[in-house]
């Protein structure tokens, strides 16, 4: 269902330029990143003429008429900040930004004003290759400009119980189709072969992240998920040939026993497990599947245990920023949301847990598909707040930096 | 506003015997100066240098400059003691892609496989001055004829 643009939205909230002026110590590039991820983008025909499928990473979608549209997977700003946004992943009541061509440069435009130059992400060389099983390597390992990622499982078990999927998540809802299929989980042979090609690319990758939908099965809750990560990390490690390598697992909150195995049996260097919302009632409402299996306080306890195992600066947690303001059970004001977010952030950081937030973009296929995201002011306030708390507690951002991930504005700020 | 570098300055930068230094400031206003042999002039007239260390102070300062529109300064000193000052702003930080990978290979060929590359910085020149002592002295003494010691005036 298409969302109707609120023609008055610009009158209801400060503009990009207003916010850049309001926060003089926050990088304008990061503010732009946040706003584009919040509002989404649209590529003009001129911008698409600049797309070279031999060089650039692309994404494909179908319009209402069933026509295939090929667009850039995403793009970089001049300072190296990645804006992680695709044309179809965001549904908003605000107009999206436009990517156009002016003076032969690809630029980000809003209301006919050129905001910044951009550069499309380039694709990895292995993307055009296949494994011996015939699997396109691009389906085995994904990549951003400087990091690669493995989606361990496409089907998130929370979605097997009606109403228990995370309400903002478009990945989980579309992943249900993989239930009981052969390609639900990554194939280790495919992974090894893809890694052997990937490692040939000099100067490209600085980190790997492994993540995927929650797998609740096993002798203990999530044991099967754990086994999957161990197997995949060992496969990656066997190709890299190093005891430890810059890596991150973003999983369901594992127990101390499970975390120890993950740390001791693999080359993993950092761990993250996302609370998604920093308020217990909202956590229960937005992530009912998570809450049904692991309570809010137990999730935090597992993070603290992870810090003991992996070390300070090697564990973090994230929220989908803005979902705590969703209606009808979210906070009523941005001030109230920010107060709670920053209080809980401080509590977590005091235990050595790093902080990150993913700017909520309303996924068209999510339960929250008709919701509206907060103002840019809220996002920049939260970004600066998380950044300041991380500095106060001297928590390193290196394992989730603008190169290793790029998704998290507060971490991207930590470059000066 | 960008300026075009003269052939004389381009040749000075190209000369391997020239010393090239880059000065930048931190977010707290603290100056920092380092020698950057990799400084070169690109075909479009911009200046490039290779920052090898992601967490170096120069890297942090260059990010600060591109974020907040601050100038950096480059001084090129030739083997015959000519000195050229170029002030400009970082235009782009290339951290990935074909251009980066080409530079990465160049660094490893020159320095060895144990060396990394963080960023190819592209700097837009905005102001250029000759700072060679003899040239600078002539200009300043003409502009400020009574700023000197008496013993130099006494005949």
XYZ file of C-alpha atoms in Angstrom:
571
model
C 0.000 0.000 0.000
C 1.506 3.321 -1.039
C 1.847 5.922 1.676
C 0.455 9.363 0.994
C 2.976 12.165 1.265
C 2.013 14.755 3.841
C 2.313 17.938 1.759
C 2.660 20.028 4.915
C 5.439 17.985 6.523
C 8.153 20.573 5.948
C 6.161 23.117 7.948
C 5.950 20.739 10.889
C 9.640 20.131 11.557
C 13.037 21.859 11.214
C 14.802 21.533 7.876
C 18.161 19.880 7.189
C 19.840 23.307 7.168
C 18.139 24.292 10.443
C 19.496 21.163 12.102
C 23.005 21.608 10.703
C 22.995 25.109 12.254
C 21.529 23.849 15.538
C 24.277 21.225 15.995
C 27.521 22.987 14.975
C 29.758 20.242 16.406
C 27.997 17.408 14.579
C 29.304 16.608 11.120
C 26.943 17.875 8.395
C 27.814 14.704 6.463
C 26.449 12.541 9.274
C 23.333 14.712 9.540
C 22.812 14.230 5.802
C 23.334 10.470 6.184
C 20.687 10.347 8.910
C 18.161 12.376 6.955
C 18.573 10.389 3.751
C 18.228 7.099 5.636
C 15.130 8.560 7.321
C 13.463 9.884 4.172
C 14.740 7.521 1.484
C 15.851 8.289 -2.074
C 14.618 8.286 -5.630
C 16.962 7.979 -8.623
C 16.257 10.049 -11.740
C 16.758 8.583 -15.212
C 19.884 10.734 -15.552
C 21.256 9.262 -12.322
C 20.551 5.742 -13.530
C 22.400 6.457 -16.793
C 25.514 6.863 -14.615
C 25.049 3.368 -13.236
C 27.449 0.830 -14.709
C 26.431 -2.711 -13.801
C 29.970 -3.888 -14.567
C 31.326 -1.651 -11.824
C 28.565 -0.767 -9.407
C 26.629 -2.842 -6.948
C 22.955 -2.794 -7.844
C 19.635 -3.795 -6.460
C 16.595 -4.772 -8.474
C 12.931 -4.244 -7.791
C 9.661 -4.481 -9.670
C 7.209 -1.646 -10.023
C 3.423 -2.031 -10.013
C 3.470 -2.884 -13.704
C 5.946 -5.700 -13.067
C 8.783 -3.863 -14.796
C 12.236 -4.521 -13.372
C 14.046 -1.430 -12.103
C 17.777 -1.588 -11.493
C 19.148 0.995 -9.071
C 22.409 1.494 -7.162
C 22.649 -0.581 -3.988
C 23.694 2.600 -2.202
C 26.293 5.350 -2.217
C 29.143 7.139 -0.450
C 29.422 10.787 0.487
C 32.631 12.758 -0.163
C 33.964 12.129 3.336
C 33.681 8.345 2.977
C 30.421 8.060 4.895
C 28.157 5.405 3.448
C 24.483 6.232 3.208
C 22.696 2.937 3.559
C 19.453 3.313 1.715
C 17.711 1.774 -1.249
C 14.896 3.166 -3.323
C 12.380 0.552 -2.253
C 13.278 -0.082 1.367
C 11.782 3.073 2.807
C 8.179 4.198 2.908
C 7.678 7.669 4.229
C 5.153 10.435 4.636
C 7.910 12.823 3.604
C 9.269 13.203 0.070
C 12.427 11.188 -0.480
C 15.655 12.879 -1.534
C 16.512 12.739 -5.226
C 19.712 11.424 -6.759
C 20.308 13.328 -9.978
C 23.135 14.485 -12.243
C 24.222 18.144 -12.260
C 27.322 19.362 -14.142
C 28.098 15.731 -14.903
C 28.306 14.895 -11.185
C 25.985 12.526 -9.346
C 24.396 14.575 -6.601
C 21.919 14.406 -3.759
C 19.122 16.908 -4.325
C 16.247 18.213 -2.246
C 13.742 20.728 -3.621
C 16.073 21.520 -6.533
C 18.975 22.290 -4.192
C 22.158 20.275 -4.559
C 23.007 18.977 -1.090
C 26.113 16.861 -1.758
C 28.013 14.877 -4.353
C 27.667 11.120 -4.091
C 29.432 8.073 -5.503
C 27.751 4.724 -6.086
C 29.083 1.701 -4.207
C 31.254 -0.560 -6.318
C 30.562 -4.270 -6.378
C 33.018 -6.953 -5.321
C 34.777 -8.903 -8.078
C 33.412 -12.215 -6.790
C 29.837 -11.025 -7.380
C 29.922 -12.315 -10.949
C 31.156 -15.773 -9.952
C 29.422 -18.993 -8.931
C 30.261 -21.707 -6.419
C 30.762 -25.318 -7.542
C 27.148 -25.943 -6.449
C 26.047 -23.272 -8.899
C 25.158 -20.698 -6.260
C 25.865 -17.076 -7.250
C 28.549 -15.907 -4.832
C 26.659 -12.627 -4.502
C 23.939 -14.611 -2.717
C 26.401 -16.213 -0.315
C 28.315 -13.175 0.890
C 27.093 -9.589 0.647
C 29.367 -6.552 0.754
C 29.462 -2.861 1.496
C 32.423 -0.777 0.293
C 34.864 -2.111 2.907
C 33.192 -4.985 4.715
C 31.525 -8.238 3.805
C 28.615 -9.926 5.515
C 27.033 -13.324 5.764
C 23.329 -13.761 6.332
C 23.266 -16.963 8.331
C 19.556 -17.614 8.142
C 16.873 -15.946 6.105
C 13.989 -17.281 8.141
C 13.591 -15.761 11.604
C 11.832 -18.147 13.985
C 9.976 -15.336 15.748
C 7.828 -15.110 12.642
C 6.600 -18.702 13.037
C 4.197 -17.556 15.760
C 1.646 -15.047 14.463
C 2.226 -11.614 15.939
C 5.680 -12.345 17.376
C 7.859 -10.849 14.643
C 9.541 -7.535 15.389
C 7.072 -4.931 14.195
C 9.526 -2.698 12.285
C 11.230 -5.598 10.478
C 10.751 -6.066 6.760
C 13.485 -8.695 6.522
C 11.770 -11.068 8.931
C 8.398 -10.740 7.276
C 9.792 -11.482 3.817
C 11.983 -14.280 5.201
C 9.021 -16.468 6.119
C 8.998 -17.821 2.555
C 12.341 -19.547 3.254
C 10.867 -21.659 6.070
C 11.665 -25.352 5.488
C 13.504 -24.594 2.236
C 17.037 -25.647 1.263
C 18.354 -22.105 1.092
C 17.121 -20.971 4.498
C 20.670 -21.135 5.869
C 24.050 -20.423 4.358
C 25.821 -23.424 2.857
C 29.302 -23.803 4.355
C 30.880 -25.139 1.166
C 29.464 -22.154 -0.732
C 30.818 -19.875 1.976
C 34.326 -21.346 1.811
C 34.467 -21.094 -1.971
C 33.199 -17.532 -1.937
C 35.743 -16.610 0.729
C 38.533 -18.026 -1.419
C 37.545 -15.596 -4.196
C 36.847 -12.695 -1.846
C 40.237 -12.839 -0.172
C 41.928 -12.199 -3.540
C 40.593 -8.627 -3.579
C 43.420 -6.497 -2.253
C 42.598 -3.390 -0.262
C 38.886 -4.018 -0.147
C 37.740 -5.525 3.156
C 38.419 -4.493 6.738
C 35.816 -6.575 8.521
C 33.059 -9.137 8.366
C 29.688 -9.325 10.059
C 27.595 -12.442 10.445
C 23.944 -12.063 11.253
C 20.563 -13.483 10.401
C 17.154 -14.322 11.688
C 16.882 -15.852 15.154
C 17.042 -19.650 15.288
C 15.391 -20.742 18.507
C 15.877 -24.492 18.129
C 18.544 -26.668 19.733
C 19.191 -28.414 23.023
C 19.134 -25.016 24.704
C 17.429 -21.972 23.221
C 19.425 -20.759 20.179
C 21.954 -23.617 20.299
C 21.368 -24.242 16.593
C 21.932 -20.552 15.890
C 25.199 -20.738 17.861
C 26.371 -23.852 15.982
C 25.728 -22.053 12.701
C 27.894 -19.101 13.702
C 30.695 -21.353 14.952
C 30.689 -23.372 11.750
C 30.659 -20.291 9.512
C 33.354 -18.467 11.480
C 35.557 -21.548 11.395
C 35.038 -21.762 7.624
C 35.974 -18.085 7.202
C 38.924 -18.517 9.568
C 40.208 -21.519 7.634
C 40.453 -19.366 4.498
C 41.945 -16.340 6.252
C 44.400 -18.461 8.216
C 44.559 -16.226 11.286
C 43.606 -17.084 14.853
C 41.557 -13.896 15.233
C 40.283 -11.581 12.499
C 38.172 -8.381 12.611
C 34.684 -9.777 12.821
C 31.327 -9.325 14.448
C 28.402 -11.588 15.164
C 25.021 -9.935 15.567
C 22.823 -12.655 17.010
C 20.033 -13.311 19.419
C 21.300 -12.689 22.989
C 23.318 -15.806 23.781
C 24.001 -17.167 27.258
C 27.396 -16.964 28.940
C 28.075 -20.606 28.104
C 27.195 -20.031 24.457
C 29.251 -16.828 24.285
C 32.301 -18.591 25.687
C 32.080 -21.194 22.953
C 31.702 -18.487 20.328
C 34.781 -16.703 21.640
C 36.967 -19.738 22.248
C 36.128 -21.861 19.223
C 36.301 -19.183 16.528
C 38.305 -16.175 15.342
C 35.505 -13.810 16.355
C 36.613 -10.469 17.819
C 33.383 -8.625 18.595
C 29.815 -9.334 19.524
C 26.548 -7.481 19.309
C 22.999 -8.295 20.210
C 20.353 -5.673 19.709
C 17.803 -4.707 22.333
C 16.010 -2.741 19.564
C 14.237 -0.491 22.108
C 15.530 0.866 25.410
C 12.217 0.700 27.279
C 10.946 -2.584 28.651
C 7.244 -2.095 27.851
C 8.033 -0.924 24.343
C 10.481 -3.809 23.892
C 7.660 -6.217 24.797
C 5.275 -4.522 22.386
C 7.643 -3.990 19.430
C 9.639 -7.230 19.776
C 7.150 -9.689 21.292
C 9.064 -12.729 20.042
C 12.285 -11.632 21.684
C 10.467 -10.708 24.898
C 8.655 -14.058 25.015
C 11.971 -15.911 25.171
C 14.449 -13.483 26.754
C 13.341 -10.746 29.130
C 14.573 -7.163 28.818
C 16.713 -7.471 31.978
C 18.118 -10.853 30.941
C 19.059 -9.413 27.523
C 21.031 -6.697 29.309
C 22.662 -9.258 31.633
C 23.816 -11.254 28.630
C 25.374 -8.114 27.173
C 27.277 -7.541 30.412
C 28.521 -11.142 30.334
C 29.603 -10.619 26.741
C 31.736 -7.643 27.834
C 33.464 -9.885 30.389
C 34.269 -12.378 27.635
C 35.047 -10.197 24.605
C 36.238 -7.081 26.452
C 35.152 -3.458 26.605
C 34.924 -1.955 23.144
C 34.182 -5.344 21.629
C 30.503 -5.597 22.555
C 27.662 -3.323 21.648
C 23.912 -3.172 21.339
C 21.591 -1.255 19.127
C 18.149 0.188 18.873
C 16.002 0.854 15.865
C 15.807 4.524 16.693
C 12.338 5.951 16.440
C 10.271 2.801 16.951
C 9.906 3.795 20.585
C 7.694 6.623 19.290
C 5.434 4.378 17.230
C 1.727 4.589 17.897
C -0.266 3.678 19.876
C 1.966 2.310 22.647
C 5.164 4.286 22.117
C 6.283 7.452 23.851
C 4.089 10.444 23.169
C 6.897 12.960 22.716
C 10.420 12.907 21.313
C 11.705 14.509 24.525
C 10.313 11.643 26.588
C 11.820 9.060 24.206
C 15.234 10.722 24.223
C 15.280 10.948 28.020
C 14.710 7.200 28.408
C 17.012 6.265 25.496
C 19.915 8.241 26.942
C 19.342 7.048 30.513
C 19.418 3.397 29.478
C 22.330 4.089 27.124
C 24.281 5.466 30.081
C 23.452 2.396 32.183
C 24.640 0.065 29.414
C 27.791 2.066 28.710
C 28.671 2.114 32.415
C 28.943 -1.677 32.070
C 31.203 -1.297 29.023
C 28.545 -1.955 26.394
C 28.877 0.135 23.236
C 25.881 1.886 21.703
C 24.562 2.160 18.198
C 21.326 3.028 16.545
C 19.883 2.219 13.181
C 17.804 5.057 11.785
C 14.328 3.605 11.489
C 13.147 3.574 7.905
C 9.587 2.398 7.624
C 9.814 -0.861 5.692
C 6.830 -1.228 3.348
C 6.410 -4.910 4.256
C 6.655 -4.455 8.016
C 3.850 -4.452 10.559
C 4.681 -0.784 11.186
C 4.316 0.081 7.487
C 1.940 2.984 8.152
C 3.929 4.595 10.929
C 5.857 7.862 10.734
C 9.461 8.278 11.796
C 10.576 11.056 14.186
C 12.066 14.403 13.259
C 15.662 14.924 12.146
C 16.169 16.904 15.366
C 15.368 13.794 17.424
C 17.838 11.722 15.391
C 20.720 14.149 15.670
C 20.085 14.658 19.394
C 20.161 10.877 19.893
C 23.261 10.484 17.718
C 25.167 13.129 19.654
C 23.910 11.700 22.949
C 25.133 8.188 22.171
C 28.454 9.557 20.890
C 28.993 11.635 24.044
C 28.197 8.684 26.331
C 30.583 6.415 24.422
C 33.328 9.044 24.856
C 32.509 9.529 28.539
C 32.998 5.797 29.181
C 35.927 5.559 26.743
C 34.380 2.784 24.670
C 36.136 2.167 21.365
C 34.073 2.227 18.169
C 36.708 0.518 16.003
C 34.909 -2.797 15.619
C 31.784 -1.151 14.187
C 33.321 1.858 12.460
C 32.231 3.710 9.320
C 34.353 1.218 7.371
C 33.344 -1.972 9.138
C 29.660 -1.103 9.106
C 28.657 2.467 8.260
C 25.066 2.073 9.395
C 25.335 3.821 12.754
C 25.565 7.631 12.775
C 26.855 7.941 16.349
C 29.752 5.622 15.560
C 30.418 7.331 12.234
C 30.912 10.548 14.233
C 33.936 9.056 15.949
C 36.486 10.019 13.321
C 37.937 13.300 14.591
C 37.425 29.052 -4.745
C 39.991 26.790 -6.359
C 43.207 28.062 -7.958
C 45.366 26.579 -10.697
C 48.856 25.539 -9.687
C 51.677 26.896 -11.870
C 53.986 24.564 -13.774
C 56.791 25.665 -11.455
C 54.900 24.449 -8.390
C 53.727 21.263 -10.082
C 57.341 20.481 -10.979
C 58.435 21.245 -7.431
C 55.857 18.770 -6.095
C 56.883 16.167 -8.680
C 60.558 16.401 -7.777
C 61.457 13.493 -5.506
C 64.069 15.620 -3.785
C 61.493 18.158 -2.626
C 60.267 17.972 0.961
C 56.476 18.139 1.246
C 54.767 18.833 4.538
C 51.093 18.952 5.447
C 49.768 21.096 8.283
C 46.329 20.597 9.749
C 44.377 21.434 12.879
C 42.463 19.207 15.259
C 38.899 19.740 16.443
C 40.432 21.462 19.489
C 42.471 23.824 17.310
C 45.799 22.124 17.977
C 48.178 22.322 14.971
C 49.857 19.257 13.537
C 52.547 19.015 10.854
C 53.821 15.927 9.088
C 56.007 15.140 6.097
C 53.957 13.562 3.311
C 56.082 12.212 0.485
C 53.003 10.924 -1.310
C 51.671 14.423 -2.066
C 51.120 14.771 -5.796
C 49.179 16.830 -8.309
C 46.375 15.125 -10.189
C 45.438 15.782 -13.802
C 42.497 17.949 -12.749
C 44.814 20.232 -10.742
C 43.774 18.929 -7.339
C 46.305 17.561 -4.880
C 46.277 13.989 -3.592
C 48.066 12.361 -0.709
C 47.937 8.880 0.715
C 47.158 8.569 4.408
C 48.410 5.202 5.524
C 47.160 5.229 9.107
C 43.446 5.297 9.831
C 43.857 6.432 13.431
C 46.596 9.025 12.868
C 46.175 12.624 13.985
C 46.512 13.822 10.390
C 43.680 11.528 9.341
C 41.479 12.826 12.151
C 42.342 16.410 11.286
C 41.593 15.928 7.601
C 38.194 14.464 8.492
C 37.620 17.471 10.757
C 38.534 19.773 7.863
C 36.238 18.140 5.314
C 33.388 18.035 7.837
C 33.664 21.636 8.947
C 35.081 23.324 5.867
C 38.519 24.157 7.300
C 41.719 24.711 5.365
C 44.871 22.648 5.526
C 48.296 23.877 4.364
C 50.992 22.204 2.295
C 54.530 23.493 2.048
C 56.854 22.261 -0.668
C 60.567 22.950 -0.181
C 62.772 22.273 -3.195
C 66.385 21.127 -3.255
C 67.442 24.731 -4.037
C 65.514 26.036 -0.993
C 62.538 27.446 -2.822
C 59.401 27.223 -0.747
C 55.785 27.178 -1.893
C 52.764 27.371 0.369
C 49.443 25.946 -0.800
C 46.304 26.339 1.275
C 43.237 24.328 0.428
C 40.370 22.248 1.662
C 39.924 18.486 1.574
C 37.477 17.776 -1.226
C 37.170 14.021 -0.967
C 38.231 11.033 1.122
C 38.525 8.006 -1.136
C 38.265 4.937 1.081
C 37.062 2.274 -1.357
C 36.616 1.479 -5.016
C 38.887 1.088 -8.022
C 40.806 4.306 -7.430
C 41.474 3.314 -3.822
C 42.524 -0.209 -4.727
C 44.947 1.133 -7.340
C 46.514 3.385 -4.705
C 46.596 0.502 -2.211
C 48.590 -1.610 -4.669
C 50.906 1.338 -5.332
C 51.589 1.682 -1.581
C 52.308 -2.016 -1.181
C 54.589 -2.080 -4.210
C 56.547 0.854 -2.816
C 56.598 0.045 0.891
C 55.915 -3.674 1.078
C 52.974 -5.895 1.824
C 52.997 -5.113 5.547
C 51.777 -1.599 4.848
C 48.168 -0.512 4.703
C 46.367 2.449 3.147
C 43.589 4.255 4.957
C 42.533 7.022 2.608
C 43.404 8.786 -0.596
C 42.757 12.421 0.275
C 41.963 14.844 -2.500
C 42.641 18.485 -1.658
C 41.319 21.459 -3.593
C 43.998 24.229 -3.725
C 42.539 27.638 -2.813
C 45.547 29.905 -2.243
C 49.158 29.665 -3.389
C 52.151 31.723 -2.188
C 55.856 31.581 -2.766
C 57.507 31.496 0.655
C 61.113 31.367 -0.523
C 63.090 33.589 1.872
C 64.618 35.885 -0.740
C 61.303 36.434 -2.496
C 59.361 36.903 0.732
C 62.000 39.292 2.113
C 61.826 41.560 -0.924
C 58.033 41.777 -0.724
C 57.941 42.409 3.019
C 60.717 44.978 3.085
C 58.928 46.907 0.349
C 55.662 46.826 2.287
C 57.232 47.549 5.700
C 60.342 49.691 5.069
C 60.730 50.798 8.713
C 60.555 47.422 10.367
C 64.254 46.637 10.846
C 67.198 47.052 13.241
C 69.076 50.347 13.406
C 72.440 48.802 12.692
C 71.168 47.899 9.240
C 70.189 51.525 8.585
C 73.405 53.163 9.940
C 75.932 53.949 7.199
